[in-house]
mmCIF file of C-alpha atoms and ligand atoms in Angstrom:
data_model
loop_
_atom_site.group_PDB
_atom_site.id
_atom_site.type_symbol
_atom_site.label_atom_id
_atom_site.label_comp_id
_atom_site.label_asym_id
_atom_site.label_seq_id
_atom_site.Cartn_x
_atom_site.Cartn_y
_atom_site.Cartn_z
ATOM 1 C CA MET W 70 -19.231 15.755 12.711
ATOM 2 C CA SER W 71 -20.761 15.946 9.084
ATOM 3 C CA ALA W 72 -18.128 13.907 7.096
ATOM 4 C CA THR W 73 -19.071 10.361 5.789
ATOM 5 C CA ILE W 74 -16.727 7.896 7.061
ATOM 6 C CA ILE W 75 -15.062 5.755 4.457
ATOM 7 C CA ASP W 76 -14.907 2.519 6.043
ATOM 8 C CA GLY W 77 -11.775 0.512 4.788
ATOM 9 C CA VAL W 78 -12.609 -2.535 7.044
ATOM 10 C CA ALA W 79 -15.598 -3.163 4.972
ATOM 11 C CA ILE W 80 -14.344 -2.368 1.633
ATOM 12 C CA ALA W 81 -11.384 -4.427 2.447
ATOM 13 C CA LYS W 82 -13.545 -7.344 3.554
ATOM 14 C CA THR W 83 -15.454 -6.919 0.176
ATOM 15 C CA ILE W 84 -12.240 -7.127 -1.800
ATOM 16 C CA ARG W 85 -10.935 -10.078 -0.049
ATOM 17 C CA ALA W 86 -13.954 -12.009 -0.775
ATOM 18 C CA GLU W 87 -14.115 -11.309 -4.502
ATOM 19 C CA VAL W 88 -10.280 -12.571 -4.492
ATOM 20 C CA ALA W 89 -11.272 -15.635 -2.828
ATOM 21 C CA GLU W 90 -13.997 -16.268 -5.454
ATOM 22 C CA GLN W 91 -11.613 -15.755 -8.168
ATOM 23 C CA VAL W 92 -8.782 -17.861 -6.600
ATOM 24 C CA ALA W 93 -11.557 -20.609 -6.476
ATOM 25 C CA ALA W 94 -12.343 -20.388 -9.942
ATOM 26 C CA LEU W 95 -8.485 -20.521 -10.750
ATOM 27 C CA SER W 96 -7.936 -23.459 -8.364
ATOM 28 C CA ALA W 97 -10.687 -25.271 -10.178
ATOM 29 C CA HIS W 98 -8.268 -25.223 -13.328
ATOM 30 C CA GLY W 99 -5.346 -26.351 -11.024
ATOM 31 C CA ILE W 100 -3.681 -23.160 -10.462
ATOM 32 C CA VAL W 101 -3.363 -22.180 -6.938
ATOM 33 C CA PRO W 102 -1.957 -18.660 -6.579
ATOM 34 C CA GLY W 103 1.001 -18.624 -4.349
ATOM 35 C CA LEU W 104 2.437 -15.854 -1.928
ATOM 36 C CA ALA W 105 5.741 -16.193 -0.558
ATOM 37 C CA VAL W 106 7.053 -13.544 2.012
ATOM 38 C CA ILE W 107 10.675 -13.390 3.084
ATOM 39 C CA LEU W 108 11.332 -11.779 6.488
ATOM 40 C CA VAL W 109 15.037 -11.055 7.628
ATOM 41 C CA GLY W 110 15.103 -10.640 11.262
ATOM 42 C CA GLU W 111 12.634 -10.683 14.213
ATOM 43 C CA ASP W 112 11.335 -7.026 14.183
ATOM 44 C CA PRO W 113 8.137 -7.261 16.011
ATOM 45 C CA ALA W 114 5.942 -4.901 13.687
ATOM 46 C CA SER W 115 7.197 -6.762 10.660
ATOM 47 C CA SER W 116 6.670 -10.225 12.296
ATOM 48 C CA ILE W 117 2.871 -9.142 12.775
ATOM 49 C CA TYR W 118 2.568 -7.894 9.066
ATOM 50 C CA VAL W 119 4.111 -11.133 8.021
ATOM 51 C CA ARG W 120 1.854 -13.301 9.889
ATOM 52 C CA SER W 121 -1.095 -11.344 8.890
ATOM 53 C CA LYS W 122 -0.214 -11.603 5.128
ATOM 54 C CA GLY W 123 -0.058 -15.281 5.513
ATOM 55 C CA LYS W 124 -3.175 -15.664 7.424
ATOM 56 C CA ALA W 125 -5.102 -13.444 4.746
ATOM 57 C CA CYS W 126 -3.570 -15.601 2.075
ATOM 58 C CA LYS W 127 -4.951 -18.939 3.599
ATOM 59 C CA GLU W 128 -8.280 -17.471 3.988
ATOM 60 C CA ALA W 129 -8.512 -16.363 0.501
ATOM 61 C CA GLY W 130 -7.790 -20.075 -0.619
ATOM 62 C CA MET W 131 -4.056 -19.028 -1.758
ATOM 63 C CA HIS W 132 -0.858 -21.000 -1.020
ATOM 64 C CA SER W 133 1.359 -19.110 1.285
ATOM 65 C CA GLU W 134 4.944 -19.719 2.403
ATOM 66 C CA THR W 135 6.869 -17.627 4.857
ATOM 67 C CA ILE W 136 10.582 -17.511 4.943
ATOM 68 C CA ILE W 137 12.213 -16.379 8.120
ATOM 69 C CA LEU W 138 16.041 -15.629 7.867
ATOM 70 C CA PRO W 139 18.083 -14.673 10.891
ATOM 71 C CA ALA W 140 18.937 -10.818 11.308
ATOM 72 C CA ASP W 141 22.523 -11.524 10.373
ATOM 73 C CA THR W 142 21.911 -13.177 7.036
ATOM 74 C CA THR W 143 24.006 -11.874 4.349
ATOM 75 C CA GLU W 144 22.859 -10.020 1.544
ATOM 76 C CA ALA W 145 24.276 -12.716 -0.816
ATOM 77 C CA ASP W 146 22.287 -15.324 0.966
ATOM 78 C CA LEU W 147 19.101 -13.065 0.813
ATOM 79 C CA LEU W 148 19.531 -12.587 -3.020
ATOM 80 C CA ALA W 149 20.102 -16.512 -3.390
ATOM 81 C CA THR W 150 16.834 -17.040 -1.465
ATOM 82 C CA ILE W 151 15.090 -14.581 -3.617
ATOM 83 C CA ASP W 152 16.605 -16.311 -6.730
ATOM 84 C CA ARG W 153 15.237 -19.803 -5.488
ATOM 85 C CA VAL W 154 11.930 -18.350 -4.839
ATOM 86 C CA ASN W 155 11.728 -16.705 -8.275
ATOM 87 C CA ALA W 156 12.385 -20.293 -9.727
ATOM 88 C CA ASP W 157 9.663 -21.829 -7.900
ATOM 89 C CA PRO W 158 6.621 -22.424 -10.116
ATOM 90 C CA LEU W 159 3.941 -22.624 -6.968
ATOM 91 C CA ILE W 160 4.830 -19.311 -6.193
ATOM 92 C CA HIS W 161 3.273 -16.257 -8.281
ATOM 93 C CA GLY W 162 4.123 -13.423 -5.677
ATOM 94 C CA LEU W 163 7.126 -12.765 -3.762
ATOM 95 C CA LEU W 164 7.994 -9.756 -1.495
ATOM 96 C CA VAL W 165 10.545 -9.308 1.071
ATOM 97 C CA GLN W 166 9.167 -7.528 4.031
ATOM 98 C CA LEU W 167 10.917 -4.039 4.511
ATOM 99 C CA PRO W 168 12.923 -2.608 6.246
ATOM 100 C CA VAL W 169 15.815 -5.167 5.962
ATOM 101 C CA PRO W 170 18.493 -4.686 8.269
ATOM 102 C CA ALA W 171 21.181 -1.996 7.523
ATOM 103 C CA HIS W 172 23.779 -4.268 6.196
ATOM 104 C CA ILE W 173 21.794 -5.187 3.183
ATOM 105 C CA ASP W 174 21.153 -2.935 0.262
ATOM 106 C CA THR W 175 17.349 -2.606 -0.190
ATOM 107 C CA ASP W 176 17.594 -1.521 -3.681
ATOM 108 C CA LYS W 177 19.582 -4.511 -4.746
ATOM 109 C CA VAL W 178 17.011 -6.765 -3.037
ATOM 110 C CA LEU W 179 14.054 -5.066 -4.794
ATOM 111 C CA ARG W 180 15.648 -5.579 -7.930
ATOM 112 C CA ARG W 181 16.321 -9.027 -7.722
ATOM 113 C CA ILE W 182 12.601 -10.003 -7.512
ATOM 114 C CA ASP W 183 11.434 -11.329 -10.815
ATOM 115 C CA PRO W 184 9.210 -8.215 -11.948
ATOM 116 C CA ALA W 185 6.654 -10.976 -12.950
ATOM 117 C CA LYS W 186 6.257 -11.925 -9.266
ATOM 118 C CA ASP W 187 6.897 -8.449 -7.635
ATOM 119 C CA VAL W 188 3.387 -8.056 -6.120
ATOM 120 C CA ASP W 189 4.598 -4.894 -4.054
ATOM 121 C CA GLY W 190 5.232 -3.104 -7.415
ATOM 122 C CA PHE W 191 8.582 -1.785 -6.056
ATOM 123 C CA HIS W 192 10.796 -3.183 -8.965
ATOM 124 C CA PRO W 193 12.040 -0.545 -11.485
ATOM 125 C CA VAL W 194 10.219 -2.474 -14.335
ATOM 126 C CA ASN W 195 6.717 -2.401 -12.567
ATOM 127 C CA VAL W 196 7.470 1.430 -11.608
ATOM 128 C CA GLY W 197 8.044 2.042 -15.282
ATOM 129 C CA LYS W 198 4.852 0.045 -16.227
ATOM 130 C CA LEU W 199 2.783 2.132 -13.741
ATOM 131 C CA VAL W 200 3.903 5.408 -15.183
ATOM 132 C CA LEU W 201 3.195 4.192 -18.704
ATOM 133 C CA GLY W 202 -0.271 3.063 -17.724
ATOM 134 C CA ASP W 203 0.379 -0.454 -18.717
ATOM 135 C CA PRO W 204 -2.350 -2.726 -17.357
ATOM 136 C CA THR W 205 -0.023 -5.547 -16.406
ATOM 137 C CA ALA W 206 1.932 -3.163 -13.835
ATOM 138 C CA PHE W 207 1.538 -4.321 -10.114
ATOM 139 C CA LYS W 208 0.212 -1.507 -8.201
ATOM 140 C CA PRO W 209 1.770 -0.937 -4.861
ATOM 141 C CA ALA W 210 -0.773 -1.930 -2.344
ATOM 142 C CA THR W 211 -1.275 1.216 -0.427
ATOM 143 C CA PRO W 212 -2.069 3.677 -3.247
ATOM 144 C CA ALA W 213 -3.901 0.942 -5.204
ATOM 145 C CA GLY W 214 -6.149 0.438 -1.852
ATOM 146 C CA ILE W 215 -6.888 4.417 -1.852
ATOM 147 C CA GLN W 216 -7.966 4.325 -5.555
ATOM 148 C CA GLN W 217 -10.395 1.264 -4.848
ATOM 149 C CA MET W 218 -11.678 3.242 -1.724
ATOM 150 C CA LEU W 219 -12.500 6.224 -3.803
ATOM 151 C CA LEU W 220 -13.938 4.213 -6.527
ATOM 152 C CA ARG W 221 -15.917 2.117 -4.168
ATOM 153 C CA SER W 222 -17.078 4.941 -2.030
ATOM 154 C CA GLY W 223 -18.272 6.774 -5.388
ATOM 155 C CA VAL W 224 -15.851 9.807 -5.137
ATOM 156 C CA GLU W 225 -15.576 11.101 -8.571
ATOM 157 C CA THR W 226 -11.784 11.520 -9.669
ATOM 158 C CA ARG W 227 -12.456 12.878 -12.888
ATOM 159 C CA GLY W 228 -11.577 16.492 -13.298
ATOM 160 C CA ALA W 229 -11.036 16.633 -9.342
ATOM 161 C CA HIS W 230 -8.101 18.338 -7.991
ATOM 162 C CA ALA W 231 -6.157 15.790 -5.993
ATOM 163 C CA VAL W 232 -3.290 17.009 -3.751
ATOM 164 C CA ILE W 233 -1.085 14.423 -2.199
ATOM 165 C CA VAL W 234 1.084 15.274 0.614
ATOM 166 C CA GLY W 235 3.970 13.183 0.769
ATOM 167 C CA ARG W 236 6.588 12.143 -2.426
ATOM 168 C CA SER W 237 7.495 8.724 -1.096
ATOM 169 C CA THR W 238 8.082 5.768 -3.560
ATOM 170 C CA ILE W 239 5.630 3.584 -1.792
ATOM 171 C CA VAL W 240 2.573 6.154 -1.259
ATOM 172 C CA GLY W 241 2.855 9.609 -2.696
ATOM 173 C CA ARG W 242 4.450 8.785 -6.091
ATOM 174 C CA PRO W 243 2.546 6.013 -7.318
ATOM 175 C CA MET W 244 -0.483 7.549 -5.866
ATOM 176 C CA ALA W 245 0.021 10.479 -8.177
ATOM 177 C CA ASN W 246 0.526 7.956 -10.981
ATOM 178 C CA LEU W 247 -2.742 6.229 -10.568
ATOM 179 C CA LEU W 248 -4.680 9.341 -10.309
ATOM 180 C CA ILE W 249 -3.522 10.709 -13.570
ATOM 181 C CA GLN W 250 -4.086 7.768 -15.620
ATOM 182 C CA SER W 251 -7.108 8.101 -17.867
ATOM 183 C CA GLY W 252 -10.380 5.923 -16.862
ATOM 184 C CA PRO W 253 -12.169 5.161 -13.784
ATOM 185 C CA GLY W 254 -10.549 6.120 -10.614
ATOM 186 C CA GLY W 255 -8.108 8.273 -12.572
ATOM 187 C CA ASP W 256 -8.602 11.523 -14.625
ATOM 188 C CA ALA W 257 -7.783 13.641 -11.615
ATOM 189 C CA THR W 258 -5.509 16.756 -11.809
ATOM 190 C CA VAL W 259 -2.868 16.091 -9.239
ATOM 191 C CA THR W 260 -0.425 18.409 -7.166
ATOM 192 C CA VAL W 261 2.279 16.247 -5.265
ATOM 193 C CA THR W 262 3.712 18.284 -2.249
ATOM 194 C CA HIS W 263 6.357 17.438 0.185
ATOM 195 C CA SER W 264 8.398 19.419 2.875
ATOM 196 C CA ARG W 265 9.762 21.869 0.513
ATOM 197 C CA THR W 266 6.315 23.122 -0.609
ATOM 198 C CA ARG W 267 5.503 26.552 0.059
ATOM 199 C CA ASP W 268 2.060 27.282 1.668
ATOM 200 C CA LEU W 269 1.149 23.525 2.239
ATOM 201 C CA ALA W 270 -2.061 24.588 3.964
ATOM 202 C CA GLY W 271 -3.059 26.771 0.959
ATOM 203 C CA MET W 272 -2.213 23.947 -1.517
ATOM 204 C CA CYS W 273 -4.263 21.402 0.489
ATOM 205 C CA ARG W 274 -7.194 23.744 0.927
ATOM 206 C CA SER W 275 -7.441 23.514 -3.159
ATOM 207 C CA ALA W 276 -7.991 19.942 -3.133
ATOM 208 C CA ASP W 277 -11.166 18.191 -3.709
ATOM 209 C CA ILE W 278 -9.256 15.072 -2.911
ATOM 210 C CA LEU W 279 -6.690 15.143 -0.178
ATOM 211 C CA VAL W 280 -4.189 12.276 0.270
ATOM 212 C CA VAL W 281 -2.017 12.524 3.210
ATOM 213 C CA ALA W 282 1.013 10.392 3.714
ATOM 214 C CA ILE W 283 3.417 12.469 5.828
ATOM 215 C CA GLY W 284 4.260 10.139 9.146
ATOM 216 C CA ARG W 285 3.326 13.170 11.510
ATOM 217 C CA ALA W 286 0.568 12.661 14.000
ATOM 218 C CA GLU W 287 -2.354 14.867 13.298
ATOM 219 C CA MET W 288 -0.182 17.600 11.299
ATOM 220 C CA ILE W 289 -3.241 18.359 8.773
ATOM 221 C CA GLY W 290 -5.920 20.521 10.511
ATOM 222 C CA ALA W 291 -9.193 21.669 9.425
ATOM 223 C CA ASP W 292 -7.608 24.992 8.351
ATOM 224 C CA ALA W 293 -6.139 22.990 5.469
ATOM 225 C CA VAL W 294 -9.216 21.435 4.271
ATOM 226 C CA LYS W 295 -11.954 22.749 1.688
ATOM 227 C CA PRO W 296 -15.383 22.172 2.971
ATOM 228 C CA GLY W 297 -16.807 19.023 1.510
ATOM 229 C CA ALA W 298 -13.426 17.729 0.330
ATOM 230 C CA THR W 299 -12.585 13.998 0.613
ATOM 231 C CA VAL W 300 -9.671 13.310 2.974
ATOM 232 C CA ILE W 301 -7.697 10.129 2.902
ATOM 233 C CA ASP W 302 -5.595 9.742 5.831
ATOM 234 C CA VAL W 303 -2.559 7.183 4.993
ATOM 235 C CA GLY W 304 -0.737 8.221 8.362
ATOM 236 C CA ILE W 305 0.016 5.749 11.184
ATOM 237 C CA ASN W 306 1.364 7.214 14.197
ATOM 238 C CA ARG W 307 1.735 6.382 17.646
ATOM 239 C CA VAL W 308 1.017 9.059 20.326
ATOM 240 C CA ASP W 309 1.788 8.634 24.077
ATOM 241 C CA ASP W 310 -1.597 8.502 26.076
ATOM 242 C CA ALA W 311 -1.043 7.612 29.750
ATOM 243 C CA SER W 312 -4.922 7.370 30.126
ATOM 244 C CA LEU W 313 -4.859 4.054 28.041
ATOM 245 C CA PRO W 314 -3.678 0.767 29.711
ATOM 246 C CA LYS W 315 -1.352 0.495 26.543
ATOM 247 C CA GLY W 316 0.147 4.000 27.248
ATOM 248 C CA TYR W 317 -0.366 5.097 23.808
ATOM 249 C CA ARG W 318 -2.900 5.495 20.799
ATOM 250 C CA VAL W 319 -2.752 5.309 17.144
ATOM 251 C CA CYS W 320 -3.688 8.232 14.998
ATOM 252 C CA GLY W 321 -3.300 9.369 11.448
ATOM 253 C CA ASP W 322 -1.414 12.426 9.861
ATOM 254 C CA VAL W 323 -4.998 14.159 9.911
ATOM 255 C CA ALA W 324 -6.535 15.803 12.984
ATOM 256 C CA PHE W 325 -9.649 13.765 12.570
ATOM 257 C CA ASP W 326 -12.042 15.368 15.255
ATOM 258 C CA GLU W 327 -11.704 18.680 13.610
ATOM 259 C CA VAL W 328 -11.326 17.749 10.009
ATOM 260 C CA SER W 329 -14.292 15.533 10.060
ATOM 261 C CA LYS W 330 -16.543 18.633 10.722
ATOM 262 C CA VAL W 331 -15.126 20.040 7.522
ATOM 263 C CA ALA W 332 -14.538 17.229 5.069
ATOM 264 C CA GLY W 333 -17.255 15.629 2.921
ATOM 265 C CA ALA W 334 -15.732 12.310 3.429
ATOM 266 C CA ILE W 335 -12.936 11.031 5.618
ATOM 267 C CA THR W 336 -11.033 7.763 6.211
ATOM 268 C CA PRO W 337 -10.397 6.807 10.085
ATOM 269 C CA VAL W 338 -7.074 5.614 11.481
ATOM 270 C CA PRO W 339 -7.188 2.743 12.263
ATOM 271 C CA GLY W 340 -9.872 1.366 10.142
ATOM 272 C CA GLY W 341 -9.393 3.172 6.886
ATOM 273 C CA VAL W 342 -6.263 2.776 4.595
ATOM 274 C CA GLY W 343 -4.655 0.278 6.692
ATOM 275 C CA PRO W 344 -6.950 -2.550 6.109
ATOM 276 C CA MET W 345 -6.878 -2.208 2.278
ATOM 277 C CA THR W 346 -2.988 -3.027 1.880
ATOM 278 C CA ILE W 347 -3.227 -6.670 2.588
ATOM 279 C CA ALA W 348 -6.546 -6.769 0.432
ATOM 280 C CA MET W 349 -4.570 -5.309 -2.505
ATOM 281 C CA LEU W 350 -1.595 -7.572 -1.995
ATOM 282 C CA LEU W 351 -3.931 -10.533 -2.214
ATOM 283 C CA SER W 352 -5.364 -8.920 -5.333
ATOM 284 C CA ASN W 353 -1.999 -8.384 -6.816
ATOM 285 C CA THR W 354 -0.947 -11.997 -6.038
ATOM 286 C CA LEU W 355 -4.080 -13.070 -7.999
ATOM 287 C CA GLN W 356 -3.041 -10.927 -10.811
ATOM 288 C CA ALA W 357 0.324 -12.419 -11.049
ATOM 289 C CA ALA W 358 -1.244 -15.990 -11.189
ATOM 290 C CA THR W 359 -3.549 -15.056 -13.687
ATOM 291 C CA LEU W 360 -1.041 -13.197 -16.013
ATOM 292 C CA ARG W 361 1.039 -16.134 -15.825
ATOM 293 C CA GLN W 362 -1.844 -18.374 -16.882
ATOM 294 C CA GLN W 363 -2.330 -16.064 -19.851
ATOM 295 C CA GLY W 364 1.432 -16.091 -20.804
ATOM 296 C CA ARG W 365 1.789 -12.238 -20.414
HETATM 297 P P1 NDP X 192 8.173 8.702 4.001
HETATM 298 O O1 NDP X 192 8.759 9.241 5.300
HETATM 299 O O2 NDP X 192 8.881 7.889 2.997
HETATM 300 O O3 NDP X 192 7.667 9.988 3.365
HETATM 301 C C1 NDP X 192 7.009 11.110 4.081
HETATM 302 C C2 NDP X 192 6.719 12.187 3.042
HETATM 303 O O4 NDP X 192 6.151 13.365 3.855
HETATM 304 C C3 NDP X 192 8.027 12.802 2.599
HETATM 305 O O5 NDP X 192 7.756 13.005 1.044
HETATM 306 C C4 NDP X 192 8.322 14.297 3.135
HETATM 307 O O6 NDP X 192 8.819 15.056 2.343
HETATM 308 C C5 NDP X 192 6.761 14.465 3.614
HETATM 309 N N1 NDP X 192 6.754 15.378 4.650
HETATM 310 C C6 NDP X 192 7.659 15.479 6.033
HETATM 311 N N2 NDP X 192 7.110 16.429 6.547
HETATM 312 C C7 NDP X 192 6.558 17.188 6.044
HETATM 313 C C8 NDP X 192 6.059 18.514 6.182
HETATM 314 N N3 NDP X 192 6.078 18.986 7.325
HETATM 315 N N4 NDP X 192 5.148 19.276 5.211
HETATM 316 C C9 NDP X 192 5.127 18.704 4.055
HETATM 317 N N5 NDP X 192 5.461 17.349 3.784
HETATM 318 C C10 NDP X 192 6.125 16.721 4.625
HETATM 319 O O7 NDP X 192 6.636 8.181 4.623
HETATM 320 P P2 NDP X 192 5.587 6.770 3.914
HETATM 321 O O8 NDP X 192 5.100 7.480 2.741
HETATM 322 O O9 NDP X 192 6.283 5.796 3.984
HETATM 323 O O10 NDP X 192 4.718 6.914 4.932
HETATM 324 C C11 NDP X 192 3.790 8.074 5.538
HETATM 325 C C12 NDP X 192 2.924 7.922 6.498
HETATM 326 O O11 NDP X 192 2.144 6.491 5.966
HETATM 327 C C13 NDP X 192 3.654 7.031 7.550
HETATM 328 O O12 NDP X 192 2.972 7.343 8.744
HETATM 329 C C14 NDP X 192 3.584 5.312 7.498
HETATM 330 O O13 NDP X 192 3.569 4.821 8.694
HETATM 331 C C15 NDP X 192 2.227 5.606 6.811
HETATM 332 N N6 NDP X 192 1.994 4.329 6.055
HETATM 333 C C16 NDP X 192 0.573 3.395 6.173
HETATM 334 C C17 NDP X 192 0.523 2.676 5.327
HETATM 335 C C18 NDP X 192 -0.929 1.819 5.349
HETATM 336 O O14 NDP X 192 -1.048 0.757 4.994
HETATM 337 N N7 NDP X 192 -1.859 2.391 6.040
HETATM 338 C C19 NDP X 192 1.378 1.953 4.199
HETATM 339 C C20 NDP X 192 2.591 2.843 4.242
HETATM 340 C C21 NDP X 192 2.776 4.218 4.940
HETATM 341 P P3 NDP X 192 10.249 14.783 1.860
HETATM 342 O O15 NDP X 192 10.250 13.988 0.575
HETATM 343 O O16 NDP X 192 10.678 16.323 1.369
HETATM 344 O O17 NDP X 192 11.332 14.533 2.876
#
């Protein structure tokens, strides 16, 4: 293996410590950043995420509230809960854990969150601000985390060709918007690819920085990577593996073993992009509290 491993666990730990320091400073002025997470139903994966978010908040010295609603909660009741949290002065950041049950309209839910508390950055106001390069935009946690990984690993984005595989609203699109902004962690030339892209491997091979967010186990192989490129693997996939006690293993969208022989730097799965997401959520909650203090 020749690639340098970009260690998401270590970088996330550093960011969480920095956030905790700033939270302590803000708390000394009587402002304790608060994050509320609403979970509808008992989806096991979502419950785990929500618990880790609450734990991470407390570790950073933040106020945390978890609101668990039954799976048959009506849309109207969920919207009323959002209204109540929107009006709660102790809460600076609010997110609704996705996915919500099928009888609830996700867009309506996301649009009901006060944009000033929208720490997931999914409200159209924040999406618009991100596109405009407005510094008060809440950057969606996963691409914001990737940008931090690039910055903190010394990967030069300025002038680099970044190819993003996947155009989802939570990863691919905001990633493209972050990388084309001017300034540190930006100034890249960006190509966004998707399932209709012709010659995907050829596109990927032209990347200095390749960000892969597809949701297909180990789809990107060494033939799609330029020697020396930086490869960021966002995918989280479960693959059956009878040799393991739990019967499966977790892997990314990139074939790590072969790609790490070609790439200059690579994020592992697990331990790469995943840990960054909660760190950036904490950072966004701190940002929300700071912006409110500044009256912005
Ligand atoms: P989506 O399913 O929303 O988007 C997948 C994208 O991949 C789509 O744009 C789709 O194209 C594209 N795609 C699918 N098949 C192909 C193909 N054969 N060739 C090229 N492009 C293809 O996924 P997400 O963005 O939400 O998530 C992607 C992965 O990242 C998942 O594994 C998810 O679990 C993981 N993830 C990890 C996070 C973390 O914290 N590490 C956070 C968020 C997601 P089209 O639009 O044309 O359908």
